[in-house]
Short mmCIF file of C-alpha atoms in Angstrom, two decimals:
data_model
loop_
_atom_site.label_atom_id
_atom_site.label_comp_id
_atom_site.label_asym_id
_atom_site.label_seq_id
_atom_site.Cartn_x
_atom_site.Cartn_y
_atom_site.Cartn_z
CA UNK A 5 -73.72 -112.97 226.22
CA UNK A 6 -74.07 -112.02 222.57
CA UNK A 7 -71.15 -111.19 220.31
CA UNK A 8 -71.75 -107.93 218.44
CA UNK A 9 -69.78 -106.64 215.47
CA UNK A 10 -70.44 -104.75 212.25
CA UNK A 11 -71.91 -106.69 209.36
CA UNK A 12 -72.94 -104.93 206.14
CA UNK A 13 -74.35 -106.22 202.88
CA UNK A 14 -71.10 -107.99 202.12
CA UNK A 15 -68.69 -109.71 204.53
CA UNK A 16 -65.60 -107.75 205.54
CA UNK A 17 -62.42 -109.44 206.74
CA UNK A 18 -61.80 -107.19 209.75
CA UNK A 19 -65.31 -107.65 211.09
CA UNK A 20 -65.63 -111.33 210.18
CA UNK A 21 -62.51 -112.02 212.25
CA UNK A 22 -64.84 -111.92 215.24
CA UNK A 23 -66.34 -115.24 214.19
CA UNK A 24 -62.87 -116.71 213.78
CA UNK A 25 -61.16 -115.41 216.93
CA UNK A 26 -63.68 -115.45 219.76
CA UNK A 27 -65.18 -118.93 219.38
CA UNK A 28 -61.60 -120.27 219.30
CA UNK A 29 -60.39 -118.38 222.38
CA UNK A 30 -63.45 -118.35 224.63
CA UNK A 31 -64.85 -121.40 226.44
CA UNK A 32 -67.54 -123.37 224.65
CA UNK A 33 -70.95 -121.91 225.38
CA UNK A 34 -69.50 -118.59 226.61
CA UNK A 35 -71.23 -116.71 223.79
CA UNK A 36 -74.94 -117.07 223.12
CA UNK A 37 -77.87 -114.95 221.93
CA UNK A 38 -78.64 -113.26 225.26
CA UNK A 39 -78.75 -109.55 224.38
CA UNK A 40 -78.88 -108.40 228.00
CA UNK A 41 -75.08 -108.72 227.87
CA UNK A 42 -73.03 -107.83 224.80
CA UNK A 43 -69.47 -108.86 223.95
CA UNK A 44 -68.12 -105.91 221.95
CA UNK A 45 -65.30 -107.30 219.83
CA UNK A 46 -63.07 -106.48 216.87
CA UNK A 47 -63.80 -103.33 214.89
CA UNK A 48 -64.87 -99.70 215.26
CA UNK A 49 -68.02 -100.84 217.00
CA UNK A 50 -68.09 -98.59 220.07
CA UNK A 51 -70.97 -96.13 219.72
CA UNK A 52 -74.30 -94.89 221.00
CA UNK A 53 -76.15 -97.34 218.74
CA UNK A 54 -75.70 -100.21 221.17
CA UNK A 55 -78.72 -100.82 223.44
CA UNK A 56 -78.62 -98.63 226.55
CA UNK A 57 -80.20 -101.34 228.69
CA UNK A 58 -77.59 -103.99 227.78
CA UNK A 59 -74.40 -104.54 229.73
CA UNK A 60 -71.54 -104.02 227.28
CA UNK A 61 -68.13 -105.67 227.69
CA UNK A 62 -65.50 -104.07 225.41
CA UNK A 63 -62.61 -106.28 224.30
CA UNK A 64 -60.18 -104.42 222.05
CA UNK A 65 -62.75 -102.41 220.10
CA UNK A 66 -62.26 -98.89 218.79
CA UNK A 67 -64.17 -95.65 218.36
CA UNK A 68 -63.83 -94.09 214.90
CA UNK A 69 -66.71 -91.63 214.82
CA UNK A 70 -68.90 -93.79 212.59
CA UNK A 71 -71.58 -93.66 215.29
CA UNK A 72 -72.36 -91.14 218.00
CA UNK A 73 -70.13 -90.94 221.08
CA UNK A 74 -71.54 -93.06 223.91
CA UNK A 75 -71.43 -92.23 227.61
CA UNK A 76 -69.24 -95.10 228.76
CA UNK A 77 -69.56 -93.90 232.36
CA UNK A 78 -73.30 -94.54 232.58
CA UNK A 79 -72.86 -97.88 234.34
CA UNK A 80 -73.65 -100.10 231.35
CA UNK A 81 -70.11 -100.31 229.96
CA UNK A 82 -67.28 -102.54 231.16
CA UNK A 83 -64.14 -101.44 229.34
CA UNK A 84 -61.66 -104.33 229.51
CA UNK A 85 -59.37 -102.84 226.85
CA UNK A 86 -59.64 -100.72 223.69
CA UNK A 87 -57.85 -100.49 220.35
CA UNK A 88 -55.64 -97.49 221.00
CA UNK A 89 -54.89 -94.24 222.84
CA UNK A 90 -57.16 -92.10 220.67
CA UNK A 91 -60.14 -94.28 221.59
CA UNK A 92 -59.21 -94.14 225.30
CA UNK A 93 -58.81 -90.36 225.21
CA UNK A 94 -62.04 -89.78 223.27
CA UNK A 95 -64.04 -91.97 225.64
CA UNK A 96 -62.43 -90.46 228.73
CA UNK A 97 -61.12 -93.74 230.14
CA UNK A 98 -57.78 -94.68 231.68
CA UNK A 99 -54.87 -94.60 229.21
CA UNK A 100 -53.68 -98.02 230.38
CA UNK A 101 -56.84 -99.55 228.89
CA UNK A 102 -55.34 -98.80 225.50
CA UNK A 103 -53.75 -102.15 224.60
CA UNK A 104 -54.33 -102.93 220.93
CA UNK A 105 -56.90 -104.13 218.43
CA UNK A 106 -57.96 -107.60 219.61
CA UNK A 107 -57.22 -109.08 216.18
CA UNK A 108 -53.70 -109.35 217.55
CA UNK A 109 -54.96 -112.45 219.38
CA UNK A 110 -54.60 -114.34 216.10
CA UNK A 111 -51.03 -114.80 217.33
CA UNK A 112 -52.40 -117.15 220.01
CA UNK A 113 -54.29 -119.34 217.54
CA UNK A 114 -53.69 -122.11 215.05
CA UNK A 115 -53.82 -120.54 211.60
CA UNK A 116 -54.20 -121.89 208.06
CA UNK A 117 -50.93 -122.54 206.23
CA UNK A 118 -49.45 -119.56 204.35
CA UNK A 119 -50.09 -119.26 200.63
CA UNK A 120 -46.56 -118.90 199.29
CA UNK A 121 -47.79 -118.10 195.76
CA UNK A 122 -48.97 -114.61 196.74
CA UNK A 123 -45.77 -112.57 196.37
CA UNK A 124 -46.58 -108.85 196.55
CA UNK A 125 -50.24 -108.23 197.37
CA UNK A 126 -52.66 -105.33 197.61
CA UNK A 127 -55.67 -105.35 199.93
CA UNK A 128 -58.18 -102.55 199.23
CA UNK A 129 -60.75 -101.49 201.78
CA UNK A 130 -63.79 -103.65 201.16
CA UNK A 131 -65.80 -100.64 199.98
CA UNK A 132 -63.12 -99.83 197.40
CA UNK A 133 -63.61 -103.23 195.78
CA UNK A 134 -66.97 -102.09 194.49
CA UNK A 135 -66.21 -98.41 194.04
CA UNK A 136 -63.03 -99.01 192.06
CA UNK A 137 -61.48 -101.36 189.53
CA UNK A 138 -58.74 -102.88 191.67
CA UNK A 139 -58.81 -106.36 190.19
CA UNK A 140 -57.73 -104.92 186.83
CA UNK A 141 -55.25 -102.49 188.42
CA UNK A 142 -53.58 -105.37 190.27
CA UNK A 143 -53.53 -107.48 187.11
CA UNK A 144 -51.76 -104.71 185.22
CA UNK A 145 -49.27 -104.21 188.06
CA UNK A 146 -48.55 -107.93 188.45
CA UNK A 147 -49.70 -107.81 192.07
CA UNK A 148 -52.02 -110.25 193.85
CA UNK A 149 -55.39 -108.79 194.87
CA UNK A 150 -56.49 -109.80 198.36
CA UNK A 151 -60.26 -109.51 198.51
CA UNK A 152 -61.49 -108.53 201.98
CA UNK A 153 -64.89 -110.07 201.25
CA UNK A 154 -63.41 -113.56 200.75
CA UNK A 155 -63.49 -116.17 203.57
CA UNK A 156 -61.33 -115.31 206.57
CA UNK A 157 -59.24 -118.47 206.27
CA UNK A 158 -58.27 -117.63 202.68
CA UNK A 159 -57.33 -114.05 203.51
CA UNK A 160 -55.28 -115.15 206.53
CA UNK A 161 -53.42 -117.65 204.35
CA UNK A 162 -52.70 -114.97 201.74
CA UNK A 163 -51.50 -112.37 204.26
CA UNK A 164 -49.21 -114.90 205.95
CA UNK A 165 -47.78 -116.02 202.64
CA UNK A 166 -47.28 -112.57 201.12
CA UNK A 167 -43.75 -111.29 200.69
CA UNK A 168 -45.16 -107.77 201.05
CA UNK A 169 -48.67 -106.43 201.66
CA UNK A 170 -49.82 -103.02 200.45
CA UNK A 171 -53.06 -102.36 202.26
CA UNK A 172 -55.81 -99.74 202.31
CA UNK A 173 -57.72 -101.96 204.76
CA UNK A 174 -56.61 -101.27 208.34
CA UNK A 175 -57.13 -104.87 209.42
CA UNK A 176 -54.89 -105.93 206.59
CA UNK A 177 -52.10 -103.98 208.32
CA UNK A 178 -53.12 -105.13 211.80
CA UNK A 179 -53.04 -108.80 210.84
CA UNK A 180 -49.91 -108.47 208.69
CA UNK A 181 -48.12 -106.75 211.55
CA UNK A 182 -49.29 -109.34 214.07
CA UNK A 183 -48.14 -112.20 211.84
CA UNK A 184 -44.90 -110.41 210.91
CA UNK A 185 -45.62 -109.87 207.22
CA UNK A 186 -43.99 -106.60 206.05
CA UNK A 187 -46.65 -104.09 205.01
CA UNK A 188 -47.08 -100.68 203.40
CA UNK A 189 -50.01 -98.56 204.49
CA UNK A 190 -52.16 -96.93 201.79
CA UNK A 191 -54.09 -93.84 202.86
CA UNK A 192 -57.77 -94.77 202.45
CA UNK A 193 -59.38 -92.89 199.57
CA UNK A 194 -62.42 -92.17 201.73
CA UNK A 195 -61.23 -89.77 204.43
CA UNK A 196 -63.59 -91.13 207.07
CA UNK A 197 -61.35 -94.17 207.48
CA UNK A 198 -58.14 -92.29 208.29
CA UNK A 199 -58.01 -91.62 212.02
CA UNK A 200 -58.62 -95.19 213.20
CA UNK A 201 -55.23 -96.14 211.71
CA UNK A 202 -53.52 -93.68 214.07
CA UNK A 203 -55.46 -95.10 217.01
CA UNK A 204 -54.19 -98.63 216.36
CA UNK A 205 -50.64 -97.51 215.55
CA UNK A 206 -50.49 -95.48 218.77
CA UNK A 207 -50.99 -98.62 220.83
CA UNK A 208 -47.87 -100.11 219.23
CA UNK A 209 -45.83 -96.91 219.46
CA UNK A 210 -45.63 -97.07 215.68
CA UNK A 211 -45.15 -94.02 213.48
CA UNK A 212 -47.40 -95.31 210.73
CA UNK A 213 -46.74 -94.06 207.20
CA UNK A 214 -49.90 -93.82 205.12
CA UNK A 215 -48.96 -93.35 201.48
CA UNK A 216 -51.42 -91.68 199.08
CA UNK A 217 -53.38 -94.14 196.95
CA UNK A 218 -54.37 -93.28 193.40
CA UNK A 219 -58.08 -93.84 192.64
CA UNK A 220 -58.83 -96.65 190.20
CA UNK A 221 -62.16 -95.24 188.99
CA UNK A 222 -64.03 -91.98 188.45
CA UNK A 223 -66.18 -92.73 191.47
CA UNK A 224 -63.17 -93.18 193.72
CA UNK A 225 -61.72 -89.93 192.39
CA UNK A 226 -64.99 -88.17 193.25
CA UNK A 227 -65.09 -89.60 196.77
CA UNK A 228 -61.45 -88.77 197.39
CA UNK A 229 -61.83 -85.18 196.23
CA UNK A 230 -65.14 -84.42 197.92
CA UNK A 231 -65.06 -86.71 200.96
CA UNK A 232 -68.70 -87.42 200.24
CA UNK A 233 -70.32 -90.79 200.69
CA UNK A 234 -74.09 -90.87 200.72
CA UNK A 235 -75.81 -92.73 197.92
CA UNK A 236 -72.67 -92.47 195.77
CA UNK A 237 -70.50 -94.16 198.34
CA UNK A 238 -72.70 -96.91 199.70
CA UNK A 239 -71.76 -100.46 198.80
CA UNK A 240 -74.57 -102.09 196.83
CA UNK A 241 -76.01 -98.81 195.52
CA UNK A 242 -73.40 -97.82 192.98
CA UNK A 243 -75.43 -98.96 189.99
CA UNK A 244 -77.68 -95.96 190.57
CA UNK A 245 -74.78 -93.53 190.24
CA UNK A 246 -74.32 -91.82 186.85
CA UNK A 247 -70.56 -91.80 187.58
CA UNK A 248 -70.45 -95.59 187.52
CA UNK A 249 -71.02 -95.67 183.78
CA UNK A 250 -68.19 -93.25 182.89
CA UNK A 251 -64.94 -94.50 181.37
CA UNK A 252 -62.43 -95.63 183.98
CA UNK A 253 -59.56 -97.06 181.93
CA UNK A 254 -57.26 -94.09 182.46
CA UNK A 255 -57.77 -94.07 186.21
CA UNK A 256 -57.19 -97.81 186.41
CA UNK A 257 -53.93 -97.61 184.45
CA UNK A 258 -52.63 -94.78 186.64
CA UNK A 259 -53.58 -96.72 189.77
CA UNK A 260 -51.74 -99.80 188.46
CA UNK A 261 -48.55 -97.85 187.82
CA UNK A 262 -48.80 -96.29 191.25
CA UNK A 263 -49.22 -99.69 192.93
CA UNK A 264 -46.03 -100.81 191.21
CA UNK A 265 -44.25 -97.75 192.58
CA UNK A 266 -45.63 -98.32 196.08
CA UNK A 267 -44.28 -101.88 196.07
CA UNK A 268 -40.77 -100.37 195.95
CA UNK A 269 -41.25 -98.34 199.15
CA UNK A 270 -39.77 -99.34 202.50
CA UNK A 271 -42.29 -101.54 204.36
CA UNK A 272 -43.16 -101.29 208.04
CA UNK A 273 -43.42 -103.57 211.06
CA UNK A 274 -43.82 -102.75 214.73
CA UNK A 275 -40.98 -103.95 216.94
CA UNK A 276 -40.88 -107.61 217.97
CA UNK A 277 -40.71 -106.52 221.61
CA UNK A 278 -43.83 -104.37 221.33
CA UNK A 279 -45.89 -106.99 219.49
CA UNK A 280 -45.01 -109.55 222.18
CA UNK A 281 -45.89 -107.10 224.94
CA UNK A 282 -49.31 -106.11 223.64
CA UNK A 283 -50.18 -109.71 222.74
CA UNK A 284 -49.48 -110.75 226.32
CA UNK A 285 -51.49 -107.84 227.71
CA UNK A 286 -54.46 -108.62 225.47
CA UNK A 287 -54.37 -112.31 226.38
CA UNK A 288 -54.17 -111.44 230.07
CA UNK A 289 -57.20 -109.14 229.76
CA UNK A 290 -59.27 -111.79 228.00
CA UNK A 291 -58.23 -114.54 230.41
CA UNK A 292 -59.02 -112.33 233.40
CA UNK A 293 -62.44 -111.52 232.01
CA UNK A 294 -63.24 -115.19 231.42
CA UNK A 295 -62.13 -116.13 234.94
CA UNK A 296 -64.25 -113.40 236.47
CA UNK A 297 -67.30 -114.55 234.56
CA UNK A 298 -66.79 -118.19 235.43
CA UNK A 299 -66.29 -117.33 239.11
CA UNK A 300 -69.50 -115.27 239.14
CA UNK A 301 -71.57 -117.98 237.46
#
């Protein structure tokens, strides 16, 4: 059974969590390179791009509209649980399969020690790191930048150690919430990333507050105003954009001041009771799946 998850030109914390979580929680040798069976893990990976002939086991994944809508009733899908109620409704599956994003299973693992030097931190979406100028905006605001393309262990240590996390990256909020680090949601500048937040929050009965984020560059301003991606929005292709060469200092300064203001907002956490409940349900689903596979072997 092969683990499948999104991997672009640069690593992304939320997706790379798959390589941290599943090898630790599943029996040794459970995952291999056999593509006749796919383990569909953390991320918005449900879609019609996955091979029709493969048997697909879904473990806490979500549907965000990045790919076409699959027919999960065609006999090739085994939906163990999904990220949230919006995914369950869109796919037409039982509401009780909406448990939570499986990154919550970090709560069942040994984690690196928290980095207590972090203080207040900001975690942009990994695409924003290249589109914007967040390193400089954070420097001006006196806030620690958490880089979603850094190794998973480092990011986990920073999130655990942060006094407060402002995050445009959904998995920044998911992990902070799971590990009980207070967080403030930043509405992603690119509108295509918005609705998956509500999917995850719905599973935790959380009224998530997504606060507007000021763009830190001309390119981010363009993407936010137009909602357009294409060649202008693709990571690794920005050097071809004429906008990339335009002055950005004013945008960066405004973004820095806004980050400072956001750090004074009331942070969020789901309830302790809810986080315990969904963690137990997710663990039960994974354990049941493993037992069924071992029994059938």
